[in-house]
Coordinates of C-alpha atoms in Angstrom, one line a residue:
M1 CA -117.8 -7.4 81.0
I2 CA -118.5 -10.5 79.0
V3 CA -119.1 -10.2 75.2
C4 CA -121.3 -13.0 74.6
K5 CA -122.6 -13.8 70.8
F6 CA -126.8 -14.2 71.2
Q7 CA -129.8 -15.9 68.5
R8 CA -132.8 -15.0 69.6
R9 CA -135.0 -18.5 69.1
S10 CA -138.6 -17.0 69.6
A11 CA -139.4 -18.6 66.4
W12 CA -138.8 -22.2 68.7
P13 CA -141.8 -22.7 69.9
G14 CA -140.7 -25.9 72.2
I15 CA -138.5 -23.8 74.4
L16 CA -141.0 -21.3 74.9
V17 CA -143.4 -23.5 76.6
L18 CA -140.5 -25.1 78.2
A19 CA -139.5 -20.9 79.6
T20 CA -142.8 -20.4 80.8
A21 CA -142.8 -23.4 82.6
I22 CA -139.6 -21.9 84.4
F23 CA -141.1 -19.4 85.8
A24 CA -144.9 -21.2 87.0
S25 CA -143.4 -22.0 90.2
G26 CA -141.8 -18.2 90.8
P27 CA -139.2 -16.8 89.9
P28 CA -135.1 -18.8 91.1
F29 CA -134.2 -15.3 92.5
F30 CA -136.4 -12.2 93.5
V31 CA -138.0 -13.1 95.7
S32 CA -141.8 -11.2 96.7
G33 CA -141.7 -7.2 97.5
Q34 CA -140.6 -4.3 95.9
E35 CA -138.1 -4.4 93.2
P36 CA -135.2 -2.5 92.7
D37 CA -135.5 -2.1 88.8
G38 CA -139.0 -1.6 88.9
A39 CA -141.8 -4.1 88.3
E40 CA -142.6 -3.5 85.1
S41 CA -138.3 -3.5 83.8
I42 CA -138.2 -6.8 85.9
E43 CA -141.4 -7.8 83.6
R44 CA -140.0 -6.6 80.5
F45 CA -136.9 -8.6 81.7
R46 CA -139.0 -12.3 82.4
Q47 CA -140.4 -11.5 78.6
H48 CA -137.6 -11.6 76.4
L49 CA -136.5 -14.6 78.2
T50 CA -140.0 -16.4 77.5
S51 CA -139.5 -14.9 74.2
G52 CA -136.1 -16.3 74.1
E53 CA -135.4 -12.3 73.4
F54 CA -131.8 -14.0 75.0
T55 CA -129.7 -10.6 74.1
L56 CA -132.2 -8.0 75.3
A57 CA -132.1 -9.4 78.8
R58 CA -128.5 -9.7 78.5
E59 CA -128.6 -5.5 78.3
M60 CA -130.9 -5.7 80.7
A61 CA -129.3 -7.2 83.4
M62 CA -126.0 -5.1 82.2
S63 CA -126.9 -1.2 82.8
A64 CA -129.5 -2.9 86.0
S65 CA -129.2 -0.6 88.7
T66 CA -127.8 -2.3 91.5
P67 CA -125.2 -4.3 90.9
L68 CA -127.2 -7.5 92.9
S69 CA -129.8 -6.7 90.9
G70 CA -127.1 -7.6 87.6
D71 CA -126.8 -10.5 89.3
K72 CA -130.1 -11.9 89.9
M73 CA -131.0 -10.9 86.2
L74 CA -127.7 -12.8 84.7
G75 CA -128.7 -15.8 87.0
E76 CA -131.8 -16.4 85.7
L77 CA -130.8 -15.5 82.0
A78 CA -128.3 -18.6 83.0
I79 CA -130.7 -20.8 83.5
A80 CA -133.3 -19.5 80.8
Q81 CA -130.7 -20.3 78.7
R82 CA -129.4 -23.7 79.3
N83 CA -132.2 -25.3 79.2
A84 CA -132.9 -23.4 75.7
G85 CA -129.4 -25.1 74.8
V86 CA -127.9 -21.6 74.1
G87 CA -125.1 -24.1 77.3
Q88 CA -122.7 -21.7 76.6
D89 CA -123.5 -19.2 76.9
S90 CA -125.5 -19.7 79.5
F91 CA -121.4 -20.5 81.8
E92 CA -120.3 -17.8 80.4
N93 CA -123.0 -15.1 81.2
A94 CA -122.8 -17.2 85.0
A95 CA -119.4 -16.4 85.9
G96 CA -120.3 -12.9 84.6
I97 CA -121.8 -13.1 87.9
S98 CA -119.8 -11.0 90.9
N99 CA -121.6 -12.3 93.9
D100 CA -120.1 -15.7 95.1
D101 CA -123.0 -17.9 96.4
L102 CA -125.4 -16.2 93.5
R103 CA -122.7 -17.6 90.6
L104 CA -122.5 -20.2 92.8
D105 CA -125.7 -21.7 93.1
T106 CA -126.5 -20.3 89.4
F107 CA -123.8 -22.8 88.3
S108 CA -125.3 -25.9 90.4
K109 CA -128.5 -24.9 88.6
I110 CA -126.8 -25.3 86.0
S111 CA -123.9 -27.3 85.5
N112 CA -122.3 -31.2 83.6
F113 CA -121.6 -31.9 86.9
R114 CA -121.7 -35.4 88.0
S115 CA -122.4 -35.7 92.2
P116 CA -120.1 -38.2 94.6
G117 CA -121.5 -41.8 94.0
S118 CA -121.8 -41.0 89.7
S119 CA -120.5 -44.3 87.2
Q120 CA -118.8 -41.9 85.1
S121 CA -115.0 -43.2 84.8
G122 CA -112.9 -39.9 84.4
F123 CA -110.3 -38.9 82.0
G124 CA -106.8 -41.6 81.5
R125 CA -106.1 -45.0 82.1
G126 CA -109.5 -47.0 83.6
S127 CA -107.6 -48.4 85.1
G128 CA -107.5 -46.0 87.3
N129 CA -103.8 -45.9 88.1
D130 CA -103.7 -42.1 87.4
F131 CA -105.8 -40.5 89.3
G132 CA -108.6 -41.3 91.4
S133 CA -109.0 -42.0 95.2
A134 CA -109.8 -45.4 96.8
G135 CA -113.2 -47.7 95.0
N136 CA -113.6 -44.8 92.1
A137 CA -111.7 -46.5 89.1
G138 CA -110.3 -43.3 87.3
G139 CA -111.6 -39.9 89.2
N140 CA -112.7 -38.6 92.2
G141 CA -115.7 -39.6 92.5
T142 CA -117.9 -36.4 91.0
G143 CA -117.3 -37.4 86.9
I144 CA -115.1 -34.7 86.1
Q145 CA -111.2 -35.0 85.7
P146 CA -109.4 -33.5 89.2
G147 CA -107.2 -29.7 88.8
G148 CA -103.9 -31.8 89.0
I149 CA -100.5 -32.4 87.6
T150 CA -100.3 -32.3 83.5
Q151 CA -101.1 -35.5 82.5
A152 CA -98.1 -36.5 80.1
D153 CA -98.2 -40.2 77.9
F154 CA -96.7 -42.2 80.8
N155 CA -98.6 -46.0 80.1
E156 CA -95.6 -47.4 79.3
L157 CA -93.7 -46.5 82.1
I158 CA -96.6 -47.3 84.7
E159 CA -97.0 -50.9 82.8
L160 CA -93.5 -51.0 83.2
I161 CA -93.3 -50.6 86.5
E162 CA -96.4 -52.4 87.2
E163 CA -95.3 -55.6 85.7
T164 CA -91.5 -55.3 87.6
I165 CA -92.7 -53.9 90.9
D166 CA -94.9 -55.9 92.6
P167 CA -97.4 -56.9 89.6
D168 CA -100.3 -58.7 91.9
G169 CA -100.0 -55.3 93.6
W170 CA -102.1 -52.5 91.1
E171 CA -105.7 -52.0 91.4
A172 CA -104.9 -52.3 86.7
N173 CA -103.9 -56.2 88.5
G174 CA -106.6 -56.4 91.4
G175 CA -104.7 -55.2 93.6
T176 CA -105.0 -51.9 96.0
G177 CA -102.1 -49.8 94.5
R178 CA -102.3 -46.9 93.1
M179 CA -99.8 -44.9 90.8
R180 CA -99.6 -41.1 90.5
A181 CA -99.9 -40.0 86.6
F182 CA -96.8 -37.7 86.8
P183 CA -94.4 -39.3 88.5
S184 CA -91.9 -36.6 89.8
G185 CA -88.9 -38.4 90.7
V186 CA -90.9 -41.1 92.7
F187 CA -93.5 -43.2 93.1
V188 CA -96.2 -44.8 96.2
D189 CA -95.9 -49.0 96.0
P190 CA -98.8 -51.1 96.5
K191 CA -98.0 -50.6 100.3
G192 CA -97.8 -47.1 100.6
V193 CA -93.9 -46.9 100.5
L194 CA -92.4 -44.1 98.9
R195 CA -90.0 -45.1 95.9
Q196 CA -88.0 -43.4 93.5
I197 CA -87.6 -44.1 89.6
E198 CA -84.6 -44.5 88.5
V199 CA -83.8 -42.4 85.5
D200 CA -83.2 -44.3 82.2
N201 CA -79.6 -42.9 80.8
S202 CA -80.7 -44.5 77.9
G203 CA -83.0 -41.7 77.0
R204 CA -85.9 -44.6 76.2
L205 CA -87.7 -43.3 79.1
E206 CA -87.7 -39.4 77.3
Q207 CA -89.6 -41.2 74.3
L208 CA -91.7 -42.1 76.7
L209 CA -92.6 -37.9 78.3
V210 CA -94.6 -37.1 75.6
A211 CA -96.6 -33.7 77.6
S212 CA -100.2 -34.3 76.1
D213 CA -100.6 -30.7 76.9
V214 CA -100.8 -27.9 75.1
I215 CA -100.2 -24.1 75.7
E216 CA -103.3 -22.5 73.7
D217 CA -102.4 -18.3 75.5
L218 CA -99.6 -17.1 73.1
S219 CA -99.8 -14.3 75.3
L220 CA -97.7 -16.6 77.6
V221 CA -94.6 -18.2 75.2
Q222 CA -92.5 -15.4 76.0
Q223 CA -90.1 -14.6 78.7
T224 CA -91.4 -11.6 80.9
E225 CA -90.5 -9.8 84.0
F226 CA -93.2 -10.2 86.4
R227 CA -97.1 -11.9 84.9
A228 CA -100.5 -10.9 87.5
I229 CA -103.0 -13.3 87.2
S230 CA -106.7 -12.6 89.4
L231 CA -107.4 -14.9 91.6
T232 CA -111.5 -14.2 91.4
R233 CA -111.2 -14.1 88.4
L234 CA -109.2 -17.5 88.5
E235 CA -111.5 -19.0 90.0
R236 CA -115.0 -17.9 88.4
A237 CA -113.2 -19.8 85.0
L238 CA -112.4 -22.3 86.8
Q239 CA -116.0 -22.5 88.2
M240 CA -117.2 -22.2 84.7
L241 CA -114.8 -24.9 83.4
S242 CA -116.1 -26.8 86.9
A243 CA -120.0 -26.5 85.8
R244 CA -118.9 -28.1 82.5
G245 CA -117.9 -31.0 82.9
E246 CA -114.2 -30.3 82.0
R247 CA -110.6 -30.0 82.7
P248 CA -108.6 -26.6 84.2
T249 CA -106.6 -25.5 81.0
P250 CA -102.8 -26.2 81.5
E251 CA -102.2 -22.8 81.8
M252 CA -104.5 -22.8 84.4
K253 CA -102.6 -25.8 86.0
C254 CA -99.2 -24.0 85.7
L255 CA -100.8 -20.7 87.1
G256 CA -99.3 -18.8 83.6
G257 CA -96.1 -19.9 84.1
I258 CA -94.9 -18.2 87.2
Y259 CA -91.9 -19.7 88.9
R260 CA -91.7 -17.2 91.8
L261 CA -93.8 -16.4 93.4
T262 CA -92.8 -12.5 95.0
H263 CA -96.6 -10.3 95.2
V264 CA -100.1 -10.7 96.8
M265 CA -102.5 -6.9 95.5
I266 CA -105.9 -7.0 96.3
Y267 CA -107.9 -4.1 94.1
P268 CA -111.4 -3.8 96.0
E269 CA -113.0 -0.9 93.0
T270 CA -112.7 -4.5 90.8
R271 CA -112.5 -6.8 93.4
D272 CA -110.0 -8.4 92.5
V273 CA -107.4 -10.4 94.3
V274 CA -104.1 -11.0 92.3
I275 CA -100.9 -12.6 92.8
G276 CA -97.2 -12.2 90.9
G277 CA -93.6 -12.8 89.5
P278 CA -91.4 -13.5 86.6
A279 CA -93.3 -16.2 84.0
G280 CA -92.3 -17.8 80.9
P281 CA -92.7 -20.8 78.8
W282 CA -92.1 -23.8 80.4
H283 CA -92.0 -28.1 79.4
Y284 CA -91.8 -31.0 81.3
D285 CA -88.5 -32.5 81.8
H286 CA -87.5 -35.7 81.8
Q287 CA -89.7 -36.6 85.7
G288 CA -92.8 -34.7 84.3
R289 CA -92.2 -32.0 86.3
A290 CA -93.2 -27.8 84.2
V291 CA -90.3 -26.0 84.8
N292 CA -89.1 -22.9 82.8
D293 CA -88.1 -22.6 79.7
E294 CA -85.2 -21.0 80.6
T295 CA -84.3 -21.2 84.1
T296 CA -85.0 -25.0 84.2
L297 CA -86.9 -23.8 88.2
P298 CA -90.4 -25.5 88.0
V299 CA -93.1 -23.2 87.1
L300 CA -96.4 -22.7 90.6
N301 CA -99.2 -25.5 90.7
L302 CA -102.9 -24.6 91.1
D303 CA -103.2 -27.6 93.1
D304 CA -100.9 -26.1 95.9
L305 CA -101.7 -23.1 96.2
V306 CA -105.8 -24.3 96.8
V307 CA -104.5 -26.6 98.9
C308 CA -102.2 -23.5 100.7
L309 CA -105.3 -22.0 100.8
R310 CA -107.5 -24.2 102.2
N311 CA -104.4 -24.2 105.4
A312 CA -104.2 -21.0 105.7
Q313 CA -108.0 -20.6 106.2
K314 CA -107.6 -23.9 108.5
A315 CA -104.3 -24.5 110.1
N316 CA -102.5 -20.7 110.3
G317 CA -100.1 -21.4 107.5
Q318 CA -98.8 -24.5 108.9
F319 CA -98.3 -27.9 108.2
W320 CA -95.0 -30.3 108.1
C321 CA -93.9 -33.5 107.4
S322 CA -91.0 -35.7 109.0
I323 CA -89.6 -39.2 108.3
D324 CA -88.9 -41.0 111.2
P325 CA -87.1 -44.9 112.5
K326 CA -89.0 -47.0 114.7
P327 CA -87.7 -47.3 118.1
E328 CA -87.4 -50.9 117.8
N329 CA -85.1 -50.6 115.0
L330 CA -82.6 -47.8 115.9
A331 CA -82.1 -49.9 119.3
A332 CA -81.5 -53.3 116.9
A333 CA -78.5 -50.4 115.1
Q334 CA -77.3 -49.9 117.6
K335 CA -77.0 -53.2 119.1
V336 CA -75.2 -53.9 115.2
V337 CA -72.9 -50.9 115.7
E338 CA -72.0 -51.9 119.0
Q339 CA -71.2 -55.6 117.9
G340 CA -68.0 -53.9 115.7
N341 CA -67.3 -57.6 113.8
L342 CA -69.1 -55.7 110.3
R343 CA -67.0 -53.0 108.0
G344 CA -67.6 -51.1 105.3
P345 CA -70.3 -52.2 103.0
A346 CA -71.5 -55.4 104.7
L347 CA -72.3 -52.8 108.0
R348 CA -74.0 -50.9 105.5
K349 CA -76.4 -53.1 104.3
R350 CA -76.8 -54.4 107.9
L351 CA -77.9 -51.9 109.3
Q352 CA -80.5 -50.7 106.3
E353 CA -82.1 -54.6 107.1
T354 CA -82.3 -53.7 110.4
L355 CA -83.7 -50.3 110.9
G356 CA -85.9 -51.2 108.0
Q357 CA -89.3 -48.7 106.6
Q358 CA -89.0 -45.5 108.6
L359 CA -92.1 -43.9 109.2
V360 CA -93.9 -41.0 106.9
T361 CA -96.1 -38.2 108.8
V362 CA -97.3 -35.0 107.6
N363 CA -99.2 -33.0 109.1
G364 CA -101.3 -30.2 107.8
I365 CA -101.9 -30.6 104.8
E366 CA -103.1 -34.0 103.2
P367 CA -100.8 -36.7 102.4
T368 CA -102.7 -37.2 99.4
T369 CA -102.0 -34.0 97.4
H370 CA -99.4 -33.6 95.3
A371 CA -98.7 -30.7 97.8
G372 CA -98.0 -33.1 100.6
Q373 CA -96.2 -35.8 98.5
I374 CA -93.2 -33.1 97.3
I375 CA -92.5 -31.8 100.9
V376 CA -92.0 -35.7 101.7
E377 CA -90.3 -36.3 98.7
A378 CA -87.9 -33.5 99.0
D379 CA -86.9 -34.3 102.4
Y380 CA -86.4 -37.8 101.7
H381 CA -84.4 -36.5 98.9
M382 CA -82.4 -34.8 100.5
K383 CA -81.3 -37.3 102.8
L384 CA -79.8 -39.1 100.0
I385 CA -78.3 -36.6 98.8
G386 CA -76.3 -35.4 102.7
M387 CA -75.5 -39.5 103.1
G388 CA -73.6 -39.2 99.3
V389 CA -76.3 -41.9 97.9
V390 CA -76.9 -39.5 95.6
G391 CA -74.9 -36.6 93.8
T392 CA -74.1 -33.4 95.3
V393 CA -73.1 -30.0 93.5
E394 CA -70.4 -28.5 94.2
G395 CA -69.5 -27.0 96.9
V396 CA -71.7 -28.8 98.8
P397 CA -69.9 -32.2 99.8
D398 CA -71.9 -35.3 101.7
Y399 CA -71.2 -35.1 105.2
F400 CA -69.0 -38.2 105.0
E401 CA -66.7 -35.5 102.6
R402 CA -66.5 -33.3 105.3
M403 CA -64.8 -35.9 108.1
V404 CA -61.3 -35.4 108.7
L405 CA -59.1 -37.3 111.8
D406 CA -57.8 -35.6 114.4
E407 CA -54.3 -35.9 116.0
G408 CA -55.8 -38.2 118.1
G409 CA -56.8 -40.6 114.3
N410 CA -60.2 -39.6 116.0
V411 CA -63.3 -38.0 113.7
A412 CA -63.9 -34.3 115.6
E413 CA -66.9 -33.8 116.8
S414 CA -68.9 -36.9 114.4
D415 CA -72.4 -38.2 115.2
S416 CA -75.0 -41.2 116.0
L417 CA -77.6 -39.8 114.4
V418 CA -78.4 -36.4 112.8
R419 CA -81.4 -34.8 111.8
W420 CA -81.4 -32.3 108.6
W421 CA -84.7 -30.7 108.2
F422 CA -85.6 -27.8 105.6
S423 CA -88.1 -24.9 107.2
M424 CA -88.3 -21.1 105.6
N425 CA -86.0 -18.3 104.5
Y426 CA -87.7 -15.0 103.9
Q427 CA -86.1 -12.3 104.3
A428 CA -88.8 -10.1 104.6
V429 CA -92.7 -9.0 103.3
T430 CA -92.6 -5.9 102.1
T431 CA -96.2 -3.8 101.9
N432 CA -97.2 -0.3 100.8
Q433 CA -99.6 2.0 103.4
D434 CA -102.3 1.4 101.7
R435 CA -101.5 -2.4 102.3
T436 CA -102.9 -3.1 99.2
V437 CA -99.3 -4.7 97.6
F438 CA -97.5 -7.0 99.5
E439 CA -94.1 -8.4 98.6
I440 CA -92.6 -11.4 99.3
S441 CA -88.7 -11.2 99.2
G442 CA -85.9 -14.3 100.1
Q443 CA -84.4 -16.9 99.3
G444 CA -87.7 -19.0 100.9
V445 CA -85.8 -22.4 101.7
K446 CA -83.4 -23.1 104.7
L447 CA -81.6 -26.8 105.8
L448 CA -81.2 -26.1 109.2
G449 CA -79.1 -29.5 111.2
E450 CA -79.2 -30.6 114.6
S451 CA -77.0 -33.6 115.9
E452 CA -79.1 -36.7 118.1
F453 CA -78.1 -39.1 119.8
W454 CA -79.5 -43.0 120.5
N455 CA -80.9 -44.3 124.2
D456 CA -80.9 -47.6 124.6
Q457 CA -84.1 -48.1 124.1
G458 CA -84.1 -46.4 120.7
E459 CA -85.7 -43.5 121.2
R460 CA -83.2 -40.4 120.4
E461 CA -82.9 -38.2 122.2
H462 CA -82.2 -33.7 121.2
T463 CA -79.1 -31.8 122.0
G464 CA -80.3 -28.2 120.5
K465 CA -76.9 -28.4 118.8
S466 CA -75.0 -29.1 115.4
S467 CA -71.9 -30.6 115.3
S468 CA -69.3 -28.5 112.2
M469 CA -70.4 -31.3 109.9
A470 CA -73.8 -31.6 110.6
A471 CA -73.8 -27.6 110.5
G472 CA -72.2 -27.8 107.5
F473 CA -74.1 -29.8 105.9
A474 CA -76.6 -27.5 106.4
Q475 CA -75.3 -24.1 105.7
D476 CA -73.5 -24.8 101.7
F477 CA -77.1 -26.2 101.4
T478 CA -79.2 -23.2 102.1
R479 CA -76.3 -21.3 99.8
H480 CA -76.2 -23.4 96.6
F481 CA -79.9 -23.9 97.2
E482 CA -80.3 -21.8 92.9
T483 CA -77.9 -24.5 91.9
I484 CA -79.1 -27.7 94.1
A485 CA -83.0 -26.7 93.0
K486 CA -81.9 -26.4 89.1
K487 CA -80.4 -29.5 89.1
Y488 CA -82.9 -31.6 91.4
P489 CA -86.3 -29.6 90.1
V490 CA -88.6 -31.1 93.7
Y491 CA -86.4 -28.3 96.0
G492 CA -87.5 -26.0 93.4
E493 CA -91.9 -26.8 93.3
M494 CA -91.2 -27.3 97.2
R495 CA -90.1 -23.5 97.3
N496 CA -93.2 -22.4 95.3
L497 CA -95.5 -24.5 98.2
F498 CA -93.7 -22.3 100.3
D499 CA -94.6 -19.4 98.5
C500 CA -98.2 -20.3 97.6
S501 CA -98.2 -20.1 101.3
V502 CA -97.1 -17.3 101.6
A503 CA -98.9 -15.7 99.5
A504 CA -102.5 -17.2 100.4
N505 CA -101.4 -16.5 104.5
L506 CA -101.0 -13.3 103.7
I507 CA -104.9 -13.3 102.0
V508 CA -106.7 -14.4 104.6
Q509 CA -104.1 -12.8 107.7
E510 CA -104.6 -9.8 105.5
G511 CA -108.2 -10.3 105.2
L512 CA -108.0 -9.4 101.7
N513 CA -111.1 -11.6 100.4
R514 CA -113.2 -10.0 102.7
Q515 CA -112.2 -7.0 101.9
I516 CA -114.0 -7.7 99.1
D517 CA -116.4 -10.5 99.9
W518 CA -114.8 -12.5 98.0
Q519 CA -116.2 -16.2 99.6
L520 CA -113.9 -18.7 97.6
N521 CA -116.7 -21.0 96.8
H522 CA -114.5 -22.8 94.3
F523 CA -111.1 -23.2 95.8
G524 CA -112.6 -23.5 99.9
E525 CA -112.8 -26.3 101.0
A526 CA -116.1 -29.3 99.6
S527 CA -119.0 -29.7 101.2
H528 CA -122.3 -30.7 101.4
S529 CA -123.8 -27.7 99.8
N530 CA -121.1 -26.7 98.0
R531 CA -120.2 -31.0 95.7
M532 CA -118.6 -28.3 93.2
A533 CA -115.1 -27.4 95.4
Y534 CA -112.1 -27.3 93.1
Q535 CA -110.8 -30.7 93.9
P536 CA -107.2 -31.3 93.8
A537 CA -105.6 -34.5 92.1
I538 CA -105.3 -37.5 94.4
Y539 CA -102.5 -39.6 94.9
K540 CA -102.1 -42.8 97.3
T541 CA -101.1 -42.5 101.1
P542 CA -97.4 -42.5 101.4
L543 CA -96.7 -44.1 105.2
S544 CA -93.1 -44.8 104.8
V545 CA -89.7 -45.4 103.4
D546 CA -87.1 -47.1 103.2
S547 CA -84.2 -46.3 106.0
I548 CA -80.7 -44.2 104.4
A549 CA -77.5 -45.5 106.5
G550 CA -74.7 -43.8 105.4
Q551 CA -70.9 -45.1 106.3
R552 CA -67.9 -44.5 105.7
T553 CA -64.6 -46.4 106.4
I554 CA -61.2 -44.3 107.7
R555 CA -57.9 -46.3 108.4
V556 CA -55.9 -44.1 110.5
P557 CA -52.5 -43.6 109.8
D558 CA -49.8 -46.1 111.0
S559 CA -52.7 -48.0 112.8
N560 CA -54.1 -51.1 112.7
K561 CA -57.3 -49.1 113.7
I562 CA -60.8 -48.8 111.4
K563 CA -62.6 -46.0 111.8
E564 CA -66.3 -47.4 110.9
I565 CA -68.7 -44.0 110.7
T566 CA -72.2 -45.0 110.5
N567 CA -75.5 -42.2 110.3
V568 CA -79.0 -42.1 109.3
S569 CA -80.6 -38.9 109.0
G570 CA -85.8 -35.2 108.5
G571 CA -88.5 -33.2 108.0
V572 CA -90.0 -30.3 106.8
E573 CA -91.8 -27.7 108.9
F574 CA -93.2 -24.3 107.4
D575 CA -95.2 -22.1 109.3
A576 CA -96.3 -18.7 108.0
K577 CA -98.2 -17.3 110.7
S578 CA -95.1 -15.1 112.2
L579 CA -94.2 -14.3 108.9
V580 CA -97.5 -13.1 107.9
S581 CA -97.9 -11.8 111.2
R582 CA -99.3 -7.5 111.0
N583 CA -95.9 -6.7 113.4
N584 CA -93.9 -8.4 111.1
I585 CA -94.7 -7.1 108.3
V586 CA -92.7 -3.9 106.8
V587 CA -94.4 -0.4 105.6
D588 CA -92.6 0.6 102.4
N589 CA -92.5 4.6 102.8
E590 CA -90.9 5.4 99.6
G591 CA -93.6 4.5 97.4
T592 CA -92.1 1.7 95.0
L593 CA -94.6 -1.0 96.0
S594 CA -97.6 1.6 95.5
G595 CA -95.6 2.0 91.7
Q596 CA -95.6 -1.4 91.8
H597 CA -99.2 -1.8 92.5
N598 CA -100.5 1.1 90.4
A599 CA -98.8 -0.3 87.0
S600 CA -100.5 -4.0 87.7
I601 CA -104.3 -2.6 87.8
P602 CA -106.8 -4.7 85.8
D603 CA -108.5 -4.2 83.4
S604 CA -111.9 -3.3 83.8
S605 CA -113.4 -3.9 80.3
A606 CA -111.7 -7.0 80.2
T607 CA -113.9 -10.4 80.5
A608 CA -114.5 -11.5 84.4
I609 CA -113.0 -14.5 83.0
E610 CA -109.6 -13.1 81.0
W611 CA -107.3 -13.7 84.3
N612 CA -103.5 -12.7 83.5
W613 CA -102.4 -10.6 81.9
D614 CA -98.3 -8.7 81.5
V615 CA -97.7 -5.8 83.8
I616 CA -93.8 -5.7 82.3
P617 CA -93.6 -6.1 78.9
K618 CA -92.2 -9.4 77.5
R619 CA -88.6 -10.0 76.7
T620 CA -87.9 -11.8 73.9
R621 CA -85.2 -15.2 74.9

């Protein structure tokens, strides 16, 4: 139930005339024939609307004989209020409509939504460097700020990059390049090359990253073991904001501060699909990532969840990325190694120049979304760790640190090429006997490795095996994943994406949305008939990255021989389909999950847009 305050405005003759005109051509929802609540009741309801007695009209809607009748009444009420200038009440009553299609139709009639091609610019820098897509400076073509990453004051940093890196290529200076408002460790230059942002340890950049978003919901500023979010209610709340032309709140964009998604639940009696996990207050680190205050792990991202829901519907939870050298460049690099006239840093430099730009491929999700960019960034950064370009953590020596000589003075099991890629690493998905609650357990991410070699044409040949050095790095990376994710939050963001994908595929594969007739009108794909679908933030597509060539010189004792080791390496592969298949989900017969389900029941007396609550009491940090 939504509790709203209304004013009688029947004394306003102008509005009386307008309201009368609305229904002169026939009601927008009710059809001819027998009305569910009777002709007299409907006539009395419409008389309240005509006279501006909106409080009485709402009372009739809330006491309608059937949910559908009540929804239709709320729709008429919302339209009448919108035309009467009672905008806030109009939007809240529209949000209270339980039927998804009727609610979408009502919002489309009363909204401030600007259609594609609108000249209205989005929020942020007018140069178009924050969130916009090509051809629409600063916006997404709708005049409404996309859902996207929380924006901080990056103007000075963005301007610095624009002035120093290919100045003429940026959109602000007449080019085509566009920069993401939250760099999150990388940016895509005007030529589509993914590049790292070098951190200034002097603290100068720290002063630039002052987040503009403030957590307004004080109930979210304490750490809790389990916070629940109703996705159906969150969708309504976001749909209402979209109709009003407003952005999602920080709490919505960070999904209530949840930093591991552990449960998916359904409550048919209240028409709620719920996700949940540990949560707490968050802040923005020096790269602009929202991280939990206590654990420093990244919090969930609304854009990622929406992308995963759409991926689950279209691609069965499959997505991947790959960073691959061009075959002709590999062949040229092989000749450089065979010539043997370069050593040490000179060899490494020549190899990187010869290998040139490696191609980036993203499949299953849009590479322009935060999710698409995160998997590319995580893959690329992992290679930097593996090749010793950036620092690692204790217990995870890079590939070259693992090299030792055998008795013959040779490097044992060395590779011409190594391929490392991320994959999912979950223990199980468990459900109760009623299949109303699902628990996702496990670390979520693991690193796999494979030895490769290149042939004369520069083509990579897969071996299906991994040397001890390559396998050792992958195993140690997986074993110390939590530590690595705390040092480099990009890996925590990738795991959150994996968690969101598992949850989204459980919703779709188990038919949780169909069980409550949830149409996902806002979280689903935009279409000609549904232009108000949620708009994730859009970034420039990463097309390539600089090649990574690692090298180590080992001098053999009592010998003049020098051993030169060179290497290039990746990808991310995720397939939730097998994990969430009905036969692979474990059934809990002890009732533990049913207890969790009962403890998380949504408050039926809450408003239709109150979307989060804590199940386990908050604790003081």
